[in-house]
Coordinates of C-alpha atoms in Angstrom, one line a residue:
M1 CA 27.0 -9.3 13.1
K2 CA 25.2 -9.1 9.7
S3 CA 26.1 -6.4 7.2
I4 CA 23.5 -4.0 5.8
E5 CA 23.7 -5.9 2.6
Q6 CA 22.8 -9.1 4.3
L7 CA 20.0 -7.6 6.3
M8 CA 18.3 -6.1 3.2
D9 CA 18.7 -9.2 1.1
L10 CA 15.3 -10.8 0.2
S11 CA 16.6 -13.6 -1.9
G12 CA 14.3 -16.6 -1.8
R13 CA 11.5 -14.7 -0.1
K14 CA 8.0 -14.7 -1.4
A15 CA 5.7 -11.7 -1.4
L16 CA 2.1 -11.1 -2.1
L17 CA 1.3 -7.5 -3.2
T18 CA -2.2 -6.2 -3.7
G19 CA -2.7 -3.2 -5.9
G20 CA 0.4 -4.3 -7.9
G21 CA -1.0 -2.7 -11.0
G22 CA -0.8 0.8 -9.6
Y23 CA 1.9 3.4 -9.5
I24 CA 2.9 2.8 -5.8
G25 CA 2.4 -0.9 -6.3
L26 CA 5.0 -0.8 -9.1
A27 CA 7.5 0.9 -6.8
A28 CA 6.9 -1.7 -4.1
A29 CA 7.2 -4.6 -6.5
E30 CA 10.4 -3.2 -8.0
S31 CA 11.9 -2.8 -4.5
L32 CA 11.1 -6.4 -3.6
I33 CA 12.4 -7.9 -6.9
E34 CA 15.5 -5.8 -6.8
L35 CA 16.3 -7.2 -3.4
G36 CA 15.8 -10.8 -4.6
A37 CA 12.2 -11.6 -3.7
K38 CA 9.5 -13.3 -5.9
V39 CA 6.3 -11.3 -6.1
A40 CA 2.7 -12.3 -6.7
I41 CA 1.0 -9.3 -8.3
V42 CA -2.7 -8.9 -7.3
D43 CA -5.0 -6.5 -9.1
K44 CA -8.7 -6.6 -10.1
D45 CA -8.0 -6.3 -13.8
V46 CA -6.6 -9.4 -15.5
D47 CA -4.8 -7.4 -18.3
T48 CA -3.3 -5.0 -15.8
C49 CA -1.9 -7.9 -13.8
E50 CA -0.4 -9.6 -16.8
R51 CA 1.1 -6.4 -18.2
R52 CA 2.7 -5.6 -14.9
V53 CA 4.1 -9.1 -14.5
A54 CA 5.6 -9.0 -18.0
E55 CA 7.2 -5.7 -17.1
L56 CA 8.6 -6.9 -13.8
N57 CA 10.0 -10.1 -15.3
L58 CA 12.3 -8.0 -17.4
Y59 CA 14.1 -7.1 -14.2
R60 CA 14.6 -10.7 -13.4
A61 CA 13.2 -13.7 -15.2
D62 CA 10.4 -15.5 -13.3
S63 CA 10.4 -12.9 -10.5
A64 CA 6.7 -12.1 -10.7
L65 CA 3.4 -13.9 -11.2
S66 CA -0.1 -12.7 -11.9
L67 CA -3.0 -13.3 -9.5
P68 CA -6.0 -11.2 -10.6
C69 CA -8.6 -10.9 -7.8
D70 CA -11.5 -8.7 -6.8
L71 CA -10.9 -7.8 -3.2
L72 CA -14.6 -7.0 -2.7
N73 CA -15.1 -10.8 -2.8
E74 CA -14.0 -12.4 0.5
L75 CA -14.0 -16.0 -0.7
A76 CA -12.0 -15.1 -3.8
T77 CA -9.5 -13.1 -1.7
R78 CA -8.9 -16.0 0.7
A79 CA -8.6 -18.4 -2.3
M80 CA -6.1 -16.1 -3.9
V81 CA -3.8 -16.1 -0.9
Q82 CA -3.8 -19.9 -0.9
N83 CA -3.2 -19.9 -4.6
A84 CA -0.2 -17.6 -4.2
V85 CA 1.3 -19.8 -1.5
K86 CA 0.8 -22.9 -3.7
Q87 CA 2.5 -21.3 -6.7
M88 CA 5.4 -19.8 -4.7
N89 CA 5.7 -22.6 -2.1
G90 CA 5.4 -20.2 0.8
L91 CA 4.8 -16.7 1.9
D92 CA 7.1 -14.3 3.8
I93 CA 5.8 -10.8 2.9
L94 CA 2.3 -9.4 2.5
I95 CA 1.8 -5.9 1.3
H96 CA -1.7 -4.4 0.9
C97 CA -1.5 -1.4 -1.4
A98 CA -4.9 -1.7 -3.2
A99 CA -7.3 1.1 -2.4
Y100 CA -10.0 3.4 -3.4
V101 CA -8.3 6.8 -3.8
G102 CA -9.4 10.2 -4.8
T103 CA -9.2 9.4 -8.5
T104 CA -11.2 6.2 -8.3
E105 CA -14.1 6.4 -10.7
V106 CA -17.0 5.0 -8.8
P107 CA -20.5 6.7 -8.6
G108 CA -20.9 8.5 -5.3
W109 CA -17.3 8.4 -4.4
A110 CA -15.1 11.4 -5.5
V111 CA -18.0 13.9 -5.5
P112 CA -19.1 16.7 -3.1
F113 CA -19.8 15.4 0.4
E114 CA -23.6 15.8 0.0
Q115 CA -23.5 13.4 -3.0
Q116 CA -21.2 10.8 -1.5
T117 CA -23.1 7.5 -1.1
V118 CA -23.2 4.7 1.4
A119 CA -22.6 2.3 -1.4
A120 CA -19.4 4.0 -2.4
W121 CA -18.3 4.3 1.2
D122 CA -19.0 0.6 1.9
A123 CA -17.1 -0.5 -1.2
A124 CA -14.1 1.6 -0.2
M125 CA -14.1 0.2 3.3
R126 CA -14.2 -3.3 1.9
V127 CA -11.2 -2.7 -0.3
N128 CA -9.1 -0.3 1.8
L129 CA -9.8 -1.9 5.2
T130 CA -11.8 -5.1 5.3
A131 CA -9.5 -6.7 2.6
A132 CA -6.5 -6.0 4.9
F133 CA -8.3 -7.9 7.7
V134 CA -9.1 -10.8 5.4
L135 CA -5.6 -11.0 3.9
A136 CA -4.0 -10.9 7.3
Q137 CA -6.3 -13.5 8.7
E138 CA -5.7 -15.8 5.8
A139 CA -2.0 -15.3 5.7
R140 CA -1.1 -15.2 9.4
G141 CA -0.2 -18.9 9.8
L142 CA 1.8 -18.9 6.6
L143 CA 3.8 -15.8 7.5
A144 CA 4.4 -17.2 11.0
A145 CA 5.7 -20.4 9.4
S146 CA 8.3 -18.5 7.4
K147 CA 10.0 -17.3 10.7
R148 CA 10.4 -13.8 9.1
G149 CA 6.9 -12.8 8.2
S150 CA 6.3 -9.1 7.5
I151 CA 3.0 -7.4 6.8
I152 CA 2.9 -3.9 5.3
F153 CA -0.3 -1.8 5.0
F154 CA -0.3 1.3 2.8
S155 CA -2.2 4.0 4.7
S156 CA -1.9 7.8 4.0
I157 CA -1.2 11.1 5.7
Y158 CA -5.0 11.5 5.6
G159 CA -5.2 8.6 8.0
V160 CA -3.1 10.7 10.4
V161 CA -4.4 14.2 10.0
G162 CA -7.4 15.9 8.4
P163 CA -7.2 17.2 4.8
D164 CA -6.3 20.9 4.2
M165 CA -9.4 21.8 2.2
S166 CA -7.8 25.0 0.9
L167 CA -5.6 22.9 -1.4
Y168 CA -8.6 21.9 -3.4
E169 CA -10.1 25.4 -4.0
G170 CA -10.5 26.2 -7.7
T171 CA -9.9 22.5 -8.8
E172 CA -12.1 19.6 -9.5
M173 CA -10.2 17.5 -7.1
I174 CA -12.0 15.9 -4.1
T175 CA -10.7 13.8 -1.2
P176 CA -13.6 11.5 -0.4
T177 CA -14.6 11.2 3.3
G178 CA -14.3 7.5 3.2
Y179 CA -10.7 7.7 2.1
G180 CA -9.3 9.2 5.3
A181 CA -11.7 7.3 7.5
S182 CA -10.5 3.9 6.0
K183 CA -6.8 4.9 6.1
G184 CA -7.1 5.9 9.8
A185 CA -8.8 2.7 10.6
L186 CA -6.1 0.8 8.8
L187 CA -3.5 2.3 11.1
Q188 CA -5.4 1.0 14.1
L189 CA -5.6 -2.4 12.5
T190 CA -1.8 -2.2 12.1
R191 CA -1.3 -1.6 15.8
Y192 CA -3.8 -4.3 16.8
L193 CA -2.3 -7.0 14.5
A194 CA 1.2 -6.0 15.5
S195 CA 0.3 -6.8 19.1
L196 CA -1.7 -9.9 18.2
F197 CA 0.7 -11.5 15.8
A198 CA 3.9 -10.8 17.8
P199 CA 6.4 -12.2 18.0
A200 CA 6.0 -14.4 15.0
V201 CA 4.9 -11.8 12.4
R202 CA 5.7 -8.1 12.2
V203 CA 3.0 -5.7 11.1
N204 CA 3.7 -2.1 10.0
A205 CA 2.3 0.7 7.8
I206 CA 3.6 3.2 5.3
S207 CA 1.8 6.5 5.0
P208 CA 2.7 8.4 1.9
G209 CA 2.1 12.1 1.4
G210 CA 0.7 13.5 -1.8
V211 CA 2.2 11.9 -4.9
W212 CA 2.8 13.9 -8.1
R213 CA 0.5 12.6 -10.9
G214 CA -0.1 15.7 -13.0
Q215 CA -2.4 17.5 -10.6
P216 CA -3.5 21.1 -11.5
Q217 CA -0.7 23.6 -11.1
N218 CA -2.5 25.6 -8.4
F219 CA -2.9 22.5 -6.3
R220 CA 0.7 21.5 -6.7
E221 CA 2.0 25.0 -5.8
R222 CA -0.1 25.0 -2.7
Y223 CA 0.9 21.5 -1.7
E224 CA 4.6 22.2 -2.2
A225 CA 4.4 25.5 -0.2
R226 CA 2.7 23.5 2.6
T227 CA 5.5 20.8 2.6
P228 CA 8.9 21.3 4.3
L229 CA 10.8 19.5 1.6
N230 CA 9.0 21.8 -0.9
R231 CA 7.9 19.1 -3.4
M232 CA 5.3 16.4 -3.8
A233 CA 6.3 12.8 -3.5
V234 CA 7.2 10.5 -6.4
E235 CA 6.7 6.7 -6.5
E236 CA 10.4 6.2 -6.1
D237 CA 10.2 7.8 -2.6
M238 CA 8.3 4.7 -1.4
K239 CA 11.0 2.2 -2.4
G240 CA 13.2 2.7 0.6
A241 CA 10.3 2.4 3.0
V242 CA 9.2 -0.9 1.4
A243 CA 12.7 -2.3 1.4
Y244 CA 13.2 -1.4 5.1
L245 CA 9.9 -2.8 6.4
A246 CA 9.9 -5.9 4.2
S247 CA 13.5 -6.9 5.1
D248 CA 15.5 -7.7 8.2
L249 CA 16.6 -4.1 8.4
S250 CA 13.5 -3.6 10.4
A251 CA 13.6 -7.0 12.3
Y252 CA 12.9 -5.2 15.6
V253 CA 10.2 -2.9 14.3
T254 CA 6.5 -3.7 14.5
G255 CA 3.3 -1.6 15.0
H256 CA 5.0 1.3 13.3
N257 CA 3.6 3.9 10.9
L258 CA 6.4 5.1 8.6
I259 CA 5.3 8.4 7.3
V260 CA 6.8 9.4 3.9
D261 CA 5.5 12.9 3.4
G262 CA 8.3 15.3 3.0
G263 CA 7.5 16.7 6.4
W264 CA 3.8 17.5 5.7
T265 CA 2.7 16.2 9.1
A266 CA 5.6 17.7 11.0
W267 CA 3.8 21.1 11.4

């Protein structure tokens, strides 16, 4: 019987991580690298990718590589997957963390409902949801060939429940309609692919709760009062979830949505 240490060991495994330039992307990348994996960092901005790779390579030399890519571009996304596999000589883990979120600065996105545009909605769906489909389609055979393939999609509690609008009163914060819609659809894609890709590839999701990023005090106080663990999440809270679903610790887990929300959705 394998030990816990053996089950969580990712030495020699290769991972592709979209949204690697973001806060949660950093936590995910650190988890993978700390457990021995090599990680291809995908983000739209070239400089962001390169800075993140330089930072991660301080943990372990040659543990990360930069693959800038605009996930709105299907052909570029497919080519990026093949490029990652070529550079790393295989693929074992795919994590889709890139997303339009509430702070994404796109016209017609994080604005009052009446001002939200179809163009912004469509772009968000392309990045949050369609890119996940494209990535999974392109990577399926590669992950199956590894014999231990794992896909992790980052969803959200707003893909599970509706937003509590009272949290946002008196702030300039907005949760765009397309955010929850895309994250809910991503969970259904998770279940569908888990069924389709089994038994060769496992497919799971992580749904974080609200993450502390300097939000207004009144929002934070309301959020914490609404949460059983009485605090907002921090990026470090996602590390264990990534380590679990990426490794053999979860070898018998697929089609699962691991909610990391301090109990927000428990009541």
